[in-house]
Short mmCIF file of N, CA and C in Angstrom, two decimals:
data_model
loop_
_atom_site.label_atom_id
_atom_site.label_comp_id
_atom_site.label_asym_id
_atom_site.label_seq_id
_atom_site.Cartn_x
_atom_site.Cartn_y
_atom_site.Cartn_z
N UNK A 1 82.49 99.80 48.73
CA UNK A 1 81.80 98.59 49.09
C UNK A 1 80.83 98.95 50.23
N UNK A 2 79.61 98.55 50.09
CA UNK A 2 78.57 98.87 51.06
C UNK A 2 78.62 97.92 52.25
N UNK A 3 78.10 98.39 53.38
CA UNK A 3 78.11 97.51 54.55
C UNK A 3 77.01 96.47 54.50
N UNK A 4 76.03 96.61 53.60
CA UNK A 4 74.98 95.59 53.49
C UNK A 4 75.11 94.77 52.21
N UNK A 5 76.30 94.77 51.63
CA UNK A 5 76.57 93.98 50.42
C UNK A 5 76.66 92.50 50.80
N UNK A 6 76.00 91.61 50.06
CA UNK A 6 76.08 90.18 50.37
C UNK A 6 77.54 89.70 50.33
N UNK A 7 77.91 88.79 51.23
CA UNK A 7 79.31 88.33 51.32
C UNK A 7 79.87 87.78 50.01
N UNK A 8 79.08 87.03 49.26
CA UNK A 8 79.58 86.48 48.00
C UNK A 8 79.88 87.58 47.00
N UNK A 9 78.99 88.54 46.88
CA UNK A 9 79.20 89.67 45.97
C UNK A 9 80.41 90.49 46.41
N UNK A 10 80.55 90.69 47.72
CA UNK A 10 81.69 91.44 48.26
C UNK A 10 83.00 90.77 47.88
N UNK A 11 83.08 89.46 48.06
CA UNK A 11 84.32 88.75 47.74
C UNK A 11 84.60 88.76 46.24
N UNK A 12 83.56 88.68 45.41
CA UNK A 12 83.76 88.75 43.96
C UNK A 12 84.32 90.11 43.55
N UNK A 13 83.74 91.17 44.08
CA UNK A 13 84.20 92.52 43.73
C UNK A 13 85.63 92.73 44.18
N UNK A 14 85.94 92.30 45.41
CA UNK A 14 87.31 92.46 45.91
C UNK A 14 88.30 91.62 45.10
N UNK A 15 87.88 90.44 44.66
CA UNK A 15 88.75 89.58 43.86
C UNK A 15 89.06 90.23 42.51
N UNK A 16 88.03 90.70 41.82
CA UNK A 16 88.24 91.33 40.51
C UNK A 16 89.00 92.65 40.64
N UNK A 17 88.80 93.37 41.73
CA UNK A 17 89.57 94.59 41.96
C UNK A 17 91.04 94.27 42.17
N UNK A 18 91.31 93.17 42.89
CA UNK A 18 92.69 92.75 43.10
C UNK A 18 93.35 92.38 41.77
N UNK A 19 92.62 91.66 40.92
CA UNK A 19 93.16 91.29 39.61
C UNK A 19 93.46 92.52 38.75
N UNK A 20 92.59 93.52 38.84
CA UNK A 20 92.77 94.75 38.06
C UNK A 20 93.70 95.75 38.73
N UNK A 21 94.15 95.43 39.95
CA UNK A 21 95.04 96.30 40.72
C UNK A 21 94.43 97.68 40.95
N UNK A 22 93.16 97.68 41.36
CA UNK A 22 92.47 98.92 41.72
C UNK A 22 92.02 98.82 43.17
N UNK A 23 91.84 99.95 43.79
CA UNK A 23 91.44 99.98 45.18
C UNK A 23 89.93 99.84 45.35
N UNK A 24 89.56 99.38 46.53
CA UNK A 24 88.14 99.27 46.90
C UNK A 24 87.95 100.07 48.18
N UNK A 25 87.02 100.99 48.15
CA UNK A 25 86.70 101.80 49.33
C UNK A 25 85.48 101.21 50.00
N UNK A 26 85.54 101.01 51.31
CA UNK A 26 84.41 100.47 52.06
C UNK A 26 83.60 101.64 52.61
N UNK A 27 82.36 101.75 52.13
CA UNK A 27 81.45 102.83 52.50
C UNK A 27 80.69 102.43 53.75
N UNK A 28 80.64 103.32 54.74
CA UNK A 28 79.97 103.02 56.00
C UNK A 28 78.48 103.36 55.94
N UNK A 29 77.81 102.83 54.97
CA UNK A 29 76.38 103.04 54.82
C UNK A 29 75.81 101.95 53.95
N UNK A 30 74.49 101.97 53.80
CA UNK A 30 73.86 100.95 52.95
C UNK A 30 73.59 101.52 51.57
N UNK A 31 72.92 100.73 50.73
CA UNK A 31 72.70 101.15 49.34
C UNK A 31 71.76 102.35 49.22
N UNK A 32 70.86 102.53 50.16
CA UNK A 32 69.98 103.70 50.15
C UNK A 32 70.79 104.96 50.49
N UNK A 33 71.69 104.84 51.48
CA UNK A 33 72.54 105.97 51.86
C UNK A 33 73.46 106.40 50.72
N UNK A 34 74.02 105.42 50.01
CA UNK A 34 74.91 105.75 48.89
C UNK A 34 74.14 106.42 47.76
N UNK A 35 72.94 105.95 47.49
CA UNK A 35 72.11 106.59 46.47
C UNK A 35 71.80 108.04 46.82
N UNK A 36 71.49 108.29 48.09
CA UNK A 36 71.22 109.64 48.55
C UNK A 36 72.48 110.50 48.45
N UNK A 37 73.63 109.94 48.82
CA UNK A 37 74.89 110.68 48.74
C UNK A 37 75.24 111.04 47.30
N UNK A 38 74.80 110.22 46.34
CA UNK A 38 75.06 110.49 44.92
C UNK A 38 74.00 111.40 44.31
N UNK A 39 72.99 111.77 45.10
CA UNK A 39 71.93 112.63 44.58
C UNK A 39 70.90 111.88 43.76
N UNK A 40 70.80 110.58 43.97
CA UNK A 40 69.85 109.75 43.22
C UNK A 40 68.68 109.37 44.13
N UNK A 41 67.55 109.09 43.52
CA UNK A 41 66.37 108.69 44.27
C UNK A 41 66.14 107.19 44.18
N UNK A 42 67.21 106.44 44.02
CA UNK A 42 67.14 104.98 43.97
C UNK A 42 68.37 104.41 44.66
N UNK A 43 68.35 103.12 44.92
CA UNK A 43 69.46 102.46 45.58
C UNK A 43 70.65 102.33 44.64
N UNK A 44 71.84 102.55 45.16
CA UNK A 44 73.07 102.42 44.40
C UNK A 44 73.92 101.36 45.08
N UNK A 45 74.22 100.30 44.35
CA UNK A 45 74.97 99.20 44.97
C UNK A 45 76.47 99.29 44.70
N UNK A 46 76.87 100.06 43.72
CA UNK A 46 78.29 100.21 43.43
C UNK A 46 78.56 101.50 42.70
N UNK A 47 79.76 101.99 42.86
CA UNK A 47 80.12 103.27 42.26
C UNK A 47 81.55 103.17 41.78
N UNK A 48 81.79 103.56 40.56
CA UNK A 48 83.13 103.53 39.99
C UNK A 48 83.53 104.94 39.61
N UNK A 49 84.73 105.33 39.99
CA UNK A 49 85.25 106.65 39.64
C UNK A 49 86.21 106.46 38.48
N UNK A 50 85.78 106.85 37.29
CA UNK A 50 86.59 106.68 36.08
C UNK A 50 87.46 107.92 35.86
N UNK A 51 86.87 109.10 36.01
CA UNK A 51 87.59 110.35 35.83
C UNK A 51 87.13 111.32 36.91
N UNK A 52 87.96 111.58 37.93
CA UNK A 52 87.52 112.44 39.02
C UNK A 52 87.38 113.90 38.63
N UNK A 53 87.96 114.31 37.51
CA UNK A 53 87.83 115.70 37.07
C UNK A 53 88.46 116.65 38.07
N UNK A 54 87.75 117.74 38.38
CA UNK A 54 88.26 118.74 39.32
C UNK A 54 87.82 118.48 40.75
N UNK A 55 87.12 117.39 40.99
CA UNK A 55 86.61 117.12 42.34
C UNK A 55 87.72 116.61 43.25
N UNK A 56 87.47 116.66 44.52
CA UNK A 56 88.42 116.16 45.52
C UNK A 56 87.99 114.80 46.05
N UNK A 57 87.22 114.05 45.28
CA UNK A 57 86.67 112.80 45.78
C UNK A 57 87.77 111.77 46.06
N UNK A 58 88.80 111.72 45.26
CA UNK A 58 89.89 110.78 45.49
C UNK A 58 90.67 111.16 46.74
N UNK A 59 90.87 112.45 46.96
CA UNK A 59 91.59 112.91 48.15
C UNK A 59 90.82 112.62 49.42
N UNK A 60 89.50 112.52 49.34
CA UNK A 60 88.69 112.28 50.54
C UNK A 60 88.68 110.82 50.95
N UNK A 61 89.16 109.92 50.10
CA UNK A 61 89.21 108.51 50.45
C UNK A 61 90.37 108.26 51.39
N UNK A 62 90.15 107.48 52.45
CA UNK A 62 91.25 107.22 53.40
C UNK A 62 92.36 106.41 52.74
N UNK A 63 93.61 106.82 53.01
CA UNK A 63 94.76 106.09 52.50
C UNK A 63 95.17 106.45 51.09
N UNK A 64 94.43 107.29 50.40
CA UNK A 64 94.75 107.64 49.02
C UNK A 64 95.28 109.06 48.89
N UNK A 65 95.85 109.60 49.96
CA UNK A 65 96.29 110.99 49.93
C UNK A 65 97.76 111.09 49.64
#
């Protein structure tokens, strides 16, 4: 979840995540920062990890170790 996400969108995402029993990670950056972190040249407002593969991305999330 981005720090510049509109409050209504934030609450909707958190609500649906709660219903699906999945975690939500709060990213300490805005949508431009997340796009850059993903290697994209556009804004990224949300990111879903479906299959982490061999990466350590899940281990790097706080509380998921």
